mmCIF file of C-alpha atoms in Angstrom:
data_model
loop_
_atom_site.group_PDB
_atom_site.id
_atom_site.type_symbol
_atom_site.label_atom_id
_atom_site.label_comp_id
_atom_site.label_asym_id
_atom_site.label_seq_id
_atom_site.Cartn_x
_atom_site.Cartn_y
_atom_site.Cartn_z
ATOM 1 C CA GLU A 809 140.912 95.554 19.276
ATOM 2 C CA LEU A 810 141.654 92.240 20.983
ATOM 3 C CA PRO A 811 142.353 89.231 18.704
ATOM 4 C CA GLN A 812 139.686 86.536 18.405
ATOM 5 C CA LEU A 813 140.710 83.560 20.518
ATOM 6 C CA ASP A 814 139.661 79.958 19.962
ATOM 7 C CA TRP A 815 139.033 78.763 23.512
ATOM 8 C CA GLU A 816 139.196 75.079 22.566
ATOM 9 C CA LEU A 817 142.563 75.420 20.822
ATOM 10 C CA LEU A 818 143.966 77.121 23.921
ATOM 11 C CA THR A 819 142.755 74.257 26.111
ATOM 12 C CA HIS A 820 144.936 71.190 26.652
ATOM 13 C CA PRO A 821 143.536 68.250 24.605
ATOM 14 C CA ASP A 822 143.153 66.089 27.725
ATOM 15 C CA ASP A 823 140.898 68.700 29.348
ATOM 16 C CA ARG A 824 138.621 69.554 26.428
ATOM 17 C CA GLN A 825 136.039 66.812 26.963
ATOM 18 C CA THR A 826 135.671 67.564 30.679
ATOM 19 C CA GLU A 827 135.170 71.265 30.001
ATOM 20 C CA HIS A 828 132.735 70.510 27.188
ATOM 21 C CA VAL A 829 130.578 68.473 29.601
ATOM 22 C CA ILE A 830 130.657 71.211 32.252
ATOM 23 C CA ARG A 831 129.718 73.914 29.759
ATOM 24 C CA LYS A 832 126.818 71.796 28.517
ATOM 25 C CA GLN A 833 125.584 71.289 32.088
ATOM 26 C CA LEU A 834 125.733 75.057 32.630
ATOM 27 C CA ARG A 835 123.912 75.669 29.362
ATOM 28 C CA ASP A 836 121.186 73.134 30.206
ATOM 29 C CA GLY A 837 120.702 74.535 33.685
ATOM 30 C CA GLU A 838 122.029 71.410 35.438
ATOM 31 C CA LEU A 839 124.678 73.572 37.135
ATOM 32 C CA ARG A 840 124.410 77.126 38.379
ATOM 33 C CA GLU A 841 128.190 77.511 38.498
ATOM 34 C CA SER A 842 131.301 75.360 38.349
ATOM 35 C CA SER A 843 134.943 75.559 39.409
ATOM 36 C CA PHE A 844 137.475 73.115 38.005
ATOM 37 C CA GLU A 845 141.160 72.773 37.218
ATOM 38 C CA LYS A 846 142.304 72.866 33.607
ATOM 39 C CA ARG A 847 145.380 73.467 31.480
ATOM 40 C CA PHE A 848 145.946 76.215 28.927
ATOM 41 C CA LEU A 849 148.521 75.947 26.140
ATOM 42 C CA ARG A 850 150.584 79.108 25.697
ATOM 43 C CA LYS A 851 152.039 80.137 22.336
ATOM 44 C CA ASP A 852 155.555 79.439 23.642
ATOM 45 C CA GLY A 853 154.587 75.807 24.309
ATOM 46 C CA ILE A 854 154.373 76.133 28.089
ATOM 47 C CA THR A 855 151.378 74.556 29.818
ATOM 48 C CA VAL A 856 149.686 76.683 32.465
ATOM 49 C CA TRP A 857 147.343 75.293 35.125
ATOM 50 C CA VAL A 858 144.396 77.430 36.220
ATOM 51 C CA MET A 859 141.419 77.126 38.513
ATOM 52 C CA LEU A 860 138.572 78.215 36.248
ATOM 53 C CA SER A 861 135.248 79.356 37.700
ATOM 54 C CA LEU A 862 132.314 79.657 35.301
ATOM 55 C CA SER A 863 128.802 80.943 35.907
ATOM 56 C CA PRO A 864 126.136 81.715 33.284
ATOM 57 C CA ILE A 865 125.013 85.289 32.619
ATOM 58 C CA GLU A 866 121.434 85.920 31.609
ATOM 59 C CA VAL A 867 121.301 88.191 28.523
ATOM 60 C CA PRO A 868 117.709 88.648 27.274
ATOM 61 C CA GLY A 869 117.369 87.946 23.566
ATOM 62 C CA ALA A 870 120.950 86.719 23.202
ATOM 63 C CA LYS A 871 121.473 83.952 20.620
ATOM 64 C CA TYR A 872 124.310 82.361 22.624
ATOM 65 C CA GLN A 873 124.835 81.788 26.312
ATOM 66 C CA PHE A 874 127.422 83.974 28.001
ATOM 67 C CA ASN A 875 129.478 82.893 31.000
ATOM 68 C CA SER A 876 131.469 84.936 33.452
ATOM 69 C CA ALA A 877 134.893 83.345 33.875
ATOM 70 C CA VAL A 878 137.506 83.806 36.590
ATOM 71 C CA ALA A 879 140.856 82.083 36.080
ATOM 72 C CA VAL A 880 143.431 81.793 38.858
ATOM 73 C CA ASP A 881 146.938 80.622 37.962
ATOM 74 C CA ILE A 882 147.736 77.489 40.042
ATOM 75 C CA THR A 883 150.776 76.337 38.044
ATOM 76 C CA GLU A 884 153.176 76.637 40.997
ATOM 77 C CA ARG A 885 150.847 74.666 43.251
ATOM 78 C CA LYS A 886 150.444 71.891 40.676
ATOM 79 C CA SER A 887 154.225 71.732 40.183
ATOM 80 C CA ALA A 888 154.713 71.409 43.949
ATOM 81 C CA GLU A 889 152.087 68.641 44.101
ATOM 82 C CA LEU A 890 153.862 66.767 41.302
ATOM 83 C CA LEU A 891 157.222 66.997 43.088
ATOM 84 C CA LEU A 892 155.589 65.782 46.310
ATOM 85 C CA ARG A 893 154.015 62.790 44.543
ATOM 86 C CA GLN A 894 157.342 61.896 42.943
ATOM 87 C CA SER A 895 159.064 62.150 46.318
ATOM 88 C CA GLU A 896 156.398 59.939 47.930
ATOM 89 C CA GLU A 897 156.749 57.353 45.152
ATOM 90 C CA LYS A 898 160.526 57.195 45.681
ATOM 91 C CA TRP A 899 160.052 56.895 49.447
ATOM 92 C CA ARG A 900 157.477 54.122 49.062
ATOM 93 C CA SER A 901 159.726 52.224 46.650
ATOM 94 C CA LEU A 902 162.549 52.334 49.183
ATOM 95 C CA PHE A 903 160.129 51.497 52.007
ATOM 96 C CA ALA A 904 159.020 48.366 50.145
ATOM 97 C CA ILE A 905 162.484 46.897 49.461
ATOM 98 C CA LEU A 906 164.154 47.497 52.833
ATOM 99 C CA PRO A 907 165.280 44.207 54.457
ATOM 100 C CA VAL A 908 164.229 45.449 57.914
ATOM 101 C CA GLY A 909 160.662 45.923 59.059
ATOM 102 C CA VAL A 910 159.462 49.519 59.091
ATOM 103 C CA SER A 911 156.109 50.612 60.472
ATOM 104 C CA LEU A 912 154.282 53.848 61.262
ATOM 105 C CA LEU A 913 151.876 54.233 64.164
ATOM 106 C CA GLY A 914 148.962 56.620 64.430
ATOM 107 C CA ASP A 915 148.046 58.839 67.348
ATOM 108 C CA ASP A 916 146.106 55.944 68.913
ATOM 109 C CA HIS A 917 149.082 53.567 68.480
ATOM 110 C CA SER A 918 147.294 51.784 65.637
ATOM 111 C CA LEU A 919 149.378 50.432 62.765
ATOM 112 C CA VAL A 920 148.983 52.934 59.941
ATOM 113 C CA GLU A 921 151.509 51.567 57.473
ATOM 114 C CA PHE A 922 154.156 48.858 57.256
ATOM 115 C CA ASN A 923 156.432 47.290 54.661
ATOM 116 C CA PRO A 924 156.439 43.644 53.497
ATOM 117 C CA ALA A 925 159.589 42.886 55.504
ATOM 118 C CA LEU A 926 157.778 43.449 58.808
ATOM 119 C CA ALA A 927 155.152 40.798 58.061
ATOM 120 C CA LYS A 928 157.917 38.385 57.027
ATOM 121 C CA ILE A 929 160.004 39.013 60.155
ATOM 122 C CA LEU A 930 157.004 38.549 62.461
ATOM 123 C CA ASP A 931 155.833 35.544 60.413
ATOM 124 C CA ILE A 932 152.306 36.862 60.083
ATOM 125 C CA ALA A 933 150.071 37.481 57.066
ATOM 126 C CA PRO A 934 149.874 41.185 56.102
ATOM 127 C CA GLU A 935 146.085 41.229 56.512
ATOM 128 C CA ARG A 936 146.390 39.816 60.047
ATOM 129 C CA LEU A 937 149.057 42.368 60.822
ATOM 130 C CA GLN A 938 146.753 45.120 59.585
ATOM 131 C CA SER A 939 143.932 43.780 61.772
ATOM 132 C CA ARG A 940 146.229 44.043 64.824
ATOM 133 C CA ALA A 941 146.319 40.278 65.425
ATOM 134 C CA TYR A 942 149.898 40.768 66.649
ATOM 135 C CA LEU A 943 148.452 42.186 69.889
ATOM 136 C CA ASN A 944 147.368 38.673 70.846
ATOM 137 C CA ARG A 945 150.975 37.497 70.998
ATOM 138 C CA THR A 946 153.130 37.358 74.107
ATOM 139 C CA TYR A 947 156.194 39.602 74.323
ATOM 140 C CA VAL A 948 159.135 38.856 76.623
ATOM 141 C CA ARG A 949 162.376 40.489 77.698
ATOM 142 C CA GLN A 950 165.807 38.919 77.229
ATOM 143 C CA ASP A 951 165.502 37.212 80.635
ATOM 144 C CA GLY A 952 162.196 35.607 79.652
ATOM 145 C CA SER A 953 159.998 37.838 81.829
ATOM 146 C CA LEU A 954 156.878 39.347 80.339
ATOM 147 C CA LEU A 955 157.236 42.713 78.612
ATOM 148 C CA PRO A 956 154.224 44.887 79.610
ATOM 149 C CA PRO A 957 152.555 46.869 76.783
ATOM 150 C CA GLU A 958 153.566 50.175 78.371
ATOM 151 C CA GLU A 959 157.223 49.131 78.145
ATOM 152 C CA GLN A 960 157.102 48.468 74.412
ATOM 153 C CA PRO A 961 159.717 50.679 72.651
ATOM 154 C CA SER A 962 157.026 52.449 70.634
ATOM 155 C CA ARG A 963 155.065 53.422 73.742
ATOM 156 C CA ARG A 964 158.211 54.597 75.501
ATOM 157 C CA ALA A 965 159.297 56.638 72.479
ATOM 158 C CA VAL A 966 155.966 58.467 72.366
ATOM 159 C CA ARG A 967 155.706 58.879 76.153
ATOM 160 C CA GLU A 968 159.289 60.078 76.641
ATOM 161 C CA GLN A 969 159.503 61.873 73.265
ATOM 162 C CA LYS A 970 162.905 60.411 72.488
ATOM 163 C CA ALA A 971 164.370 57.630 70.361
ATOM 164 C CA ILE A 972 164.552 54.175 71.937
ATOM 165 C CA ALA A 973 167.324 52.083 70.390
ATOM 166 C CA ALA A 974 168.142 48.381 70.058
ATOM 167 C CA VAL A 975 165.674 46.700 72.400
ATOM 168 C CA GLU A 976 165.724 42.903 72.122
ATOM 169 C CA ILE A 977 162.255 41.379 72.364
ATOM 170 C CA GLY A 978 161.031 37.808 72.187
ATOM 171 C CA VAL A 979 157.715 37.357 70.377
ATOM 172 C CA GLN A 980 155.794 34.193 71.202
ATOM 173 C CA LYS A 981 153.577 33.199 68.286
ATOM 174 C CA GLU A 982 150.210 31.505 68.602
ATOM 175 C CA ASP A 983 151.861 28.094 68.048
ATOM 176 C CA GLY A 984 154.305 28.698 70.907
ATOM 177 C CA GLN A 985 157.338 29.364 68.702
ATOM 178 C CA LEU A 986 159.542 32.202 69.957
ATOM 179 C CA LEU A 987 160.878 34.782 67.522
ATOM 180 C CA TRP A 988 163.588 37.251 68.478
ATOM 181 C CA ILE A 989 163.596 40.780 67.141
ATOM 182 C CA GLU A 990 165.474 43.982 67.805
ATOM 183 C CA VAL A 991 163.333 47.101 67.878
ATOM 184 C CA CYS A 992 164.191 50.778 67.499
ATOM 185 C CA ALA A 993 161.488 53.413 67.840
ATOM 186 C CA ALA A 994 161.390 57.181 67.478
ATOM 187 C CA PRO A 995 158.594 59.712 67.996
ATOM 188 C CA LEU A 996 157.171 61.570 65.011
ATOM 189 C CA ARG A 997 155.808 65.088 64.942
ATOM 190 C CA LEU A 998 153.612 64.648 61.896
ATOM 191 C CA PRO A 999 149.831 64.925 61.498
ATOM 192 C CA ASN A 1000 148.092 61.704 62.655
ATOM 193 C CA LEU A 1001 151.419 59.885 63.155
ATOM 194 C CA SER A 1002 153.053 59.267 66.512
ATOM 195 C CA CYS A 1003 155.955 56.902 65.966
ATOM 196 C CA VAL A 1004 158.202 55.107 63.476
ATOM 197 C CA ILE A 1005 159.485 51.639 64.344
ATOM 198 C CA VAL A 1006 162.340 49.646 62.804
ATOM 199 C CA THR A 1007 162.256 45.892 63.460
ATOM 200 C CA THR A 1008 165.214 43.590 62.747
ATOM 201 C CA ASP A 1009 165.260 39.777 62.719
ATOM 202 C CA ILE A 1010 167.911 38.592 65.230
ATOM 203 C CA ASN A 1011 166.958 34.914 65.425
ATOM 204 C CA GLU A 1012 170.251 33.748 63.926
ATOM 205 C CA ARG A 1013 172.234 35.911 66.338
ATOM 206 C CA LYS A 1014 170.318 34.586 69.343
ATOM 207 C CA ARG A 1015 170.790 30.980 68.259
ATOM 208 C CA ALA A 1016 174.520 31.522 67.824
ATOM 209 C CA ALA A 1017 174.928 33.181 71.212
#
């Protein structure tokens, strides 16, 4: 004979209220079935994640409601998700403190993400950078001639599918001031991302030359 199990004691304390609400909704007929993630506490102290699917069973004359339950162990998946989140948090922390500008472009060459250093180097408010106001600026080569959009390092990197290194570019701001930057770009083979760009402030170097 199987031992009597107290379902609530087996459930992680942080998940009990959520499951209580779902079971009530099933009991009251607000839900026909429900699938949700929850944690079980094993006797050895280990927490196990499961995907639990519940659906009510009609038993004529029964005093209590019965539910069919299917539990799928998703502990490995949840552990992998946790490691990925921790890795992303470390990457974003590094991304934020780098002294050079770093940006990621989408498949349509839109600016998907950038760090605070990029806005500082380009002397533009982050919200204006996000709204692509930088496209209104004039870009020039070292000799002062205009740099066409198709010759931007990011466009070349995506078109030629190779890294483009150390391209010096003058950026003329709306007030006429000229900023000098050095740009490196490399193509990315990631979903919805086409290119990573590293931008370095070289104004001091240009003034000293």
